[in-house]
Amino acid sequence: KLSIGVVLLDGAYNISECNSEFRELVNSEEPVGASFIGFLAEGARAAATERFAEVLRGADGGIPVDALLAGDTDRSVSLYAAPLTDDAGAPAQILLHLVETTEQKRLEARFAQSQKMQAVGQLAGGIAHGFNNLLTAMIGFCDLLLQRYRPGEQAFAGVMQIKQNANRGASPVRQLLAFANKH
């Protein structure tokens, strides 16, 4: 359900009139007469106040201000403000539309997290692939060296130790490659 609150503000940003969707958005039975700015979270108040002042000076009202609503809520809205003129043609009031964007913001956050996970997977895959190539080369060279030495020689034991450690390192690399292929 798309909730669009409609509010009429006087020149001091007090609420003159509002619709039921606005009352529902801000969880207030009778907001008429209250300062609209008080319904916004602290961090959004300055931007909204500045935008309303611009609109009352005749600026284009099509540029929205994104804001969080006040209280213990994470509800977000986009504020669209348009001037209403008096009999002399001067902006005197503000017609404000609040479009709830809470679900859109949640989806954007999930999408951003998904992109981060994909990037981590790609990075892990690249590192694992490079490390796997190094281990494959090490194991191959160890096999070549083992053909030169006999099992009783000191060099044979050292090369076998290198090969065993490379094989142990290959297991976590394979797991990392599997993780990277999933993401």
mmCIF file of C-alpha atoms in Angstrom:
data_model
loop_
_atom_site.group_PDB
_atom_site.id
_atom_site.type_symbol
_atom_site.label_atom_id
_atom_site.label_comp_id
_atom_site.label_asym_id
_atom_site.label_seq_id
_atom_site.Cartn_x
_atom_site.Cartn_y
_atom_site.Cartn_z
ATOM 1 C CA LYS A 1 0.000 0.000 0.000
ATOM 2 C CA LEU A 2 1.385 3.379 -0.990
ATOM 3 C CA SER A 3 0.881 5.910 1.782
ATOM 4 C CA ILE A 4 0.867 9.531 0.693
ATOM 5 C CA GLY A 5 0.313 12.068 3.403
ATOM 6 C CA VAL A 6 -0.907 15.504 2.384
ATOM 7 C CA VAL A 7 -0.298 18.466 4.681
ATOM 8 C CA LEU A 8 -0.942 22.187 4.412
ATOM 9 C CA LEU A 9 1.648 24.254 6.296
ATOM 10 C CA ASP A 10 1.476 27.922 7.179
ATOM 11 C CA GLY A 11 4.479 30.234 6.787
ATOM 12 C CA ALA A 12 5.871 29.098 10.170
ATOM 13 C CA TYR A 13 5.639 25.387 9.140
ATOM 14 C CA ASN A 14 2.711 24.694 11.452
ATOM 15 C CA ILE A 15 0.094 22.214 10.231
ATOM 16 C CA SER A 16 -3.132 23.882 9.046
ATOM 17 C CA GLU A 17 -4.731 20.785 7.530
ATOM 18 C CA CYS A 18 -3.786 17.170 6.857
ATOM 19 C CA ASN A 19 -5.254 13.928 5.564
ATOM 20 C CA SER A 20 -5.754 10.627 7.414
ATOM 21 C CA GLU A 21 -2.720 9.048 5.710
ATOM 22 C CA PHE A 22 -0.520 11.711 7.308
ATOM 23 C CA ARG A 23 -2.102 11.062 10.712
ATOM 24 C CA GLU A 24 -1.361 7.369 10.237
ATOM 25 C CA LEU A 25 2.221 8.005 9.098
ATOM 26 C CA VAL A 26 3.058 10.104 12.145
ATOM 27 C CA ASN A 27 0.794 8.142 14.511
ATOM 28 C CA SER A 28 -1.070 11.239 15.694
ATOM 29 C CA GLU A 29 -4.815 11.691 16.086
ATOM 30 C CA GLU A 30 -4.811 15.478 15.748
ATOM 31 C CA PRO A 31 -1.597 17.041 14.459
ATOM 32 C CA VAL A 32 -3.314 20.249 13.270
ATOM 33 C CA GLY A 33 -1.715 23.274 14.933
ATOM 34 C CA ALA A 34 1.551 21.459 15.702
ATOM 35 C CA SER A 35 4.873 22.301 14.101
ATOM 36 C CA PHE A 36 5.489 19.928 11.206
ATOM 37 C CA ILE A 37 9.245 19.917 11.894
ATOM 38 C CA GLY A 38 8.586 18.134 15.197
ATOM 39 C CA PHE A 39 7.309 15.080 13.301
ATOM 40 C CA LEU A 40 10.727 14.607 11.675
ATOM 41 C CA ALA A 41 13.763 12.890 13.171
ATOM 42 C CA GLU A 42 16.426 15.255 14.474
ATOM 43 C CA GLY A 43 18.773 14.637 11.536
ATOM 44 C CA ALA A 44 16.162 15.589 8.930
ATOM 45 C CA ARG A 45 14.914 18.815 10.452
ATOM 46 C CA ALA A 46 17.555 21.204 9.086
ATOM 47 C CA ALA A 47 17.231 19.972 5.483
ATOM 48 C CA ALA A 48 13.421 20.175 5.621
ATOM 49 C CA THR A 49 13.470 23.662 7.155
ATOM 50 C CA GLU A 50 15.895 24.854 4.486
ATOM 51 C CA ARG A 51 13.789 23.333 1.689
ATOM 52 C CA PHE A 52 10.577 24.891 3.041
ATOM 53 C CA ALA A 53 12.256 28.321 3.212
ATOM 54 C CA GLU A 54 13.359 27.920 -0.423
ATOM 55 C CA VAL A 55 9.814 27.004 -1.474
ATOM 56 C CA LEU A 56 8.382 30.042 0.328
ATOM 57 C CA ARG A 57 10.904 32.152 -1.598
ATOM 58 C CA GLY A 58 9.483 30.726 -4.830
ATOM 59 C CA ALA A 59 11.881 27.830 -5.579
ATOM 60 C CA ASP A 60 10.754 24.775 -7.538
ATOM 61 C CA GLY A 61 8.987 22.293 -5.259
ATOM 62 C CA GLY A 62 9.776 19.200 -7.335
ATOM 63 C CA ILE A 63 12.999 18.329 -5.533
ATOM 64 C CA PRO A 64 12.191 15.996 -2.621
ATOM 65 C CA VAL A 65 13.837 15.899 0.786
ATOM 66 C CA ASP A 66 14.383 12.392 2.167
ATOM 67 C CA ALA A 67 13.681 12.195 5.886
ATOM 68 C CA LEU A 68 13.090 9.821 8.763
ATOM 69 C CA LEU A 69 10.027 10.359 10.908
ATOM 70 C CA ALA A 70 10.479 11.179 14.597
ATOM 71 C CA GLY A 71 10.010 8.672 17.383
ATOM 72 C CA ASP A 72 11.200 5.132 17.765
ATOM 73 C CA THR A 73 10.406 4.348 14.150
ATOM 74 C CA ASP A 74 12.576 3.736 11.130
ATOM 75 C CA ARG A 75 9.884 4.959 8.752
ATOM 76 C CA SER A 76 11.281 7.083 5.965
ATOM 77 C CA VAL A 77 9.502 9.508 3.658
ATOM 78 C CA SER A 78 10.233 11.736 0.715
ATOM 79 C CA LEU A 79 8.887 15.260 1.218
ATOM 80 C CA TYR A 80 7.603 17.150 -1.824
ATOM 81 C CA ALA A 81 6.860 20.791 -1.066
ATOM 82 C CA ALA A 82 5.019 23.231 -3.327
ATOM 83 C CA PRO A 83 4.176 26.878 -2.619
ATOM 84 C CA LEU A 84 0.591 28.117 -2.367
ATOM 85 C CA THR A 85 0.232 31.839 -3.055
ATOM 86 C CA ASP A 86 -1.885 34.476 -1.362
ATOM 87 C CA ASP A 87 -4.148 36.961 -3.177
ATOM 88 C CA ALA A 88 -1.145 39.098 -4.096
ATOM 89 C CA GLY A 89 0.617 36.105 -5.704
ATOM 90 C CA ALA A 90 3.285 35.729 -3.020
ATOM 91 C CA PRO A 91 4.032 32.286 -1.559
ATOM 92 C CA ALA A 92 2.206 32.106 1.762
ATOM 93 C CA GLN A 93 1.671 28.413 2.495
ATOM 94 C CA ILE A 94 3.240 25.094 1.607
ATOM 95 C CA LEU A 95 1.383 22.128 0.198
ATOM 96 C CA LEU A 96 3.389 19.125 1.328
ATOM 97 C CA HIS A 97 3.182 15.551 0.087
ATOM 98 C CA LEU A 98 4.864 12.801 2.112
ATOM 99 C CA VAL A 99 5.516 9.595 0.183
ATOM 100 C CA GLU A 100 6.517 6.705 2.428
ATOM 101 C CA THR A 101 9.767 5.123 1.231
ATOM 102 C CA THR A 102 10.452 2.729 4.134
ATOM 103 C CA GLU A 103 10.176 -0.496 2.126
ATOM 104 C CA GLN A 104 12.174 0.958 -0.767
ATOM 105 C CA LYS A 105 14.999 1.901 1.641
ATOM 106 C CA ARG A 106 14.975 -1.624 3.127
ATOM 107 C CA LEU A 107 15.197 -3.161 -0.340
ATOM 108 C CA GLU A 108 18.035 -0.811 -1.293
ATOM 109 C CA ALA A 109 19.931 -1.796 1.867
ATOM 110 C CA ARG A 110 19.427 -5.514 1.142
ATOM 111 C CA PHE A 111 20.575 -5.023 -2.440
ATOM 112 C CA ALA A 112 23.693 -3.147 -1.293
ATOM 113 C CA GLN A 113 24.485 -5.958 1.177
ATOM 114 C CA SER A 114 24.028 -8.516 -1.585
ATOM 115 C CA GLN A 115 26.426 -6.598 -3.827
ATOM 116 C CA LYS A 116 29.004 -6.505 -0.999
ATOM 117 C CA MET A 117 28.725 -10.259 -0.529
ATOM 118 C CA GLN A 118 29.139 -10.795 -4.249
ATOM 119 C CA ALA A 119 32.258 -8.602 -4.262
ATOM 120 C CA VAL A 120 33.700 -10.528 -1.279
ATOM 121 C CA GLY A 121 32.991 -13.784 -3.098
ATOM 122 C CA GLN A 122 34.741 -12.549 -6.231
ATOM 123 C CA LEU A 123 37.735 -11.339 -4.249
ATOM 124 C CA ALA A 124 37.952 -14.617 -2.342
ATOM 125 C CA GLY A 125 37.678 -16.519 -5.602
ATOM 126 C CA GLY A 126 40.477 -14.530 -7.209
ATOM 127 C CA ILE A 127 42.797 -14.992 -4.241
ATOM 128 C CA ALA A 128 41.966 -18.697 -3.938
ATOM 129 C CA HIS A 129 42.473 -19.257 -7.659
ATOM 130 C CA GLY A 130 45.895 -17.604 -7.564
ATOM 131 C CA PHE A 131 46.904 -19.489 -4.428
ATOM 132 C CA ASN A 132 45.641 -22.772 -5.918
ATOM 133 C CA ASN A 133 47.864 -22.193 -8.956
ATOM 134 C CA LEU A 134 50.883 -21.663 -6.668
ATOM 135 C CA LEU A 135 50.129 -24.833 -4.696
ATOM 136 C CA THR A 136 49.675 -26.870 -7.880
ATOM 137 C CA ALA A 137 53.059 -25.670 -9.128
ATOM 138 C CA MET A 138 54.704 -26.432 -5.752
ATOM 139 C CA ILE A 139 53.275 -29.956 -5.655
ATOM 140 C CA GLY A 140 54.333 -30.550 -9.271
ATOM 141 C CA PHE A 141 57.900 -29.403 -8.586
ATOM 142 C CA CYS A 142 58.013 -31.541 -5.465
ATOM 143 C CA ASP A 143 57.011 -34.583 -7.560
ATOM 144 C CA LEU A 144 59.834 -33.794 -9.996
ATOM 145 C CA LEU A 145 62.353 -33.431 -7.142
ATOM 146 C CA LEU A 146 61.208 -36.667 -5.510
ATOM 147 C CA GLN A 147 62.182 -38.526 -8.681
ATOM 148 C CA ARG A 148 65.806 -37.355 -8.181
ATOM 149 C CA TYR A 149 66.153 -38.522 -4.581
ATOM 150 C CA ARG A 150 65.776 -41.842 -2.793
ATOM 151 C CA PRO A 151 63.585 -42.303 0.288
ATOM 152 C CA GLY A 152 66.561 -42.534 2.672
ATOM 153 C CA GLU A 153 68.203 -39.269 1.590
ATOM 154 C CA GLN A 154 67.898 -36.068 3.664
ATOM 155 C CA ALA A 155 66.654 -33.994 0.680
ATOM 156 C CA PHE A 156 63.873 -36.548 0.049
ATOM 157 C CA ALA A 157 62.441 -36.013 3.557
ATOM 158 C CA GLY A 158 62.545 -32.201 3.120
ATOM 159 C CA VAL A 159 60.790 -32.331 -0.245
ATOM 160 C CA MET A 160 58.163 -34.715 1.168
ATOM 161 C CA GLN A 161 57.539 -32.257 4.024
ATOM 162 C CA ILE A 162 57.039 -29.404 1.517
ATOM 163 C CA LYS A 163 54.648 -31.541 -0.552
ATOM 164 C CA GLN A 164 52.607 -32.582 2.510
ATOM 165 C CA ASN A 165 52.247 -28.963 3.652
ATOM 166 C CA ALA A 166 51.220 -27.882 0.142
ATOM 167 C CA ASN A 167 48.584 -30.634 0.067
ATOM 168 C CA ARG A 168 47.286 -29.536 3.500
ATOM 169 C CA GLY A 169 47.046 -25.958 2.190
ATOM 170 C CA ALA A 170 45.096 -27.130 -0.862
ATOM 171 C CA SER A 171 42.077 -28.221 1.220
ATOM 172 C CA PRO A 172 41.163 -24.765 2.604
ATOM 173 C CA VAL A 173 41.851 -23.276 -0.820
ATOM 174 C CA ARG A 174 39.310 -25.679 -2.345
ATOM 175 C CA GLN A 175 36.782 -24.648 0.322
ATOM 176 C CA LEU A 176 37.413 -20.991 -0.453
ATOM 177 C CA LEU A 177 36.946 -21.663 -4.176
ATOM 178 C CA ALA A 178 33.645 -23.445 -3.423
ATOM 179 C CA PHE A 179 32.503 -20.444 -1.329
ATOM 180 C CA ALA A 180 33.478 -18.030 -4.103
ATOM 181 C CA ASN A 181 31.551 -20.038 -6.701
ATOM 182 C CA LYS A 182 28.381 -19.816 -4.572
ATOM 183 C CA HIS A 183 28.622 -16.021 -4.343
#
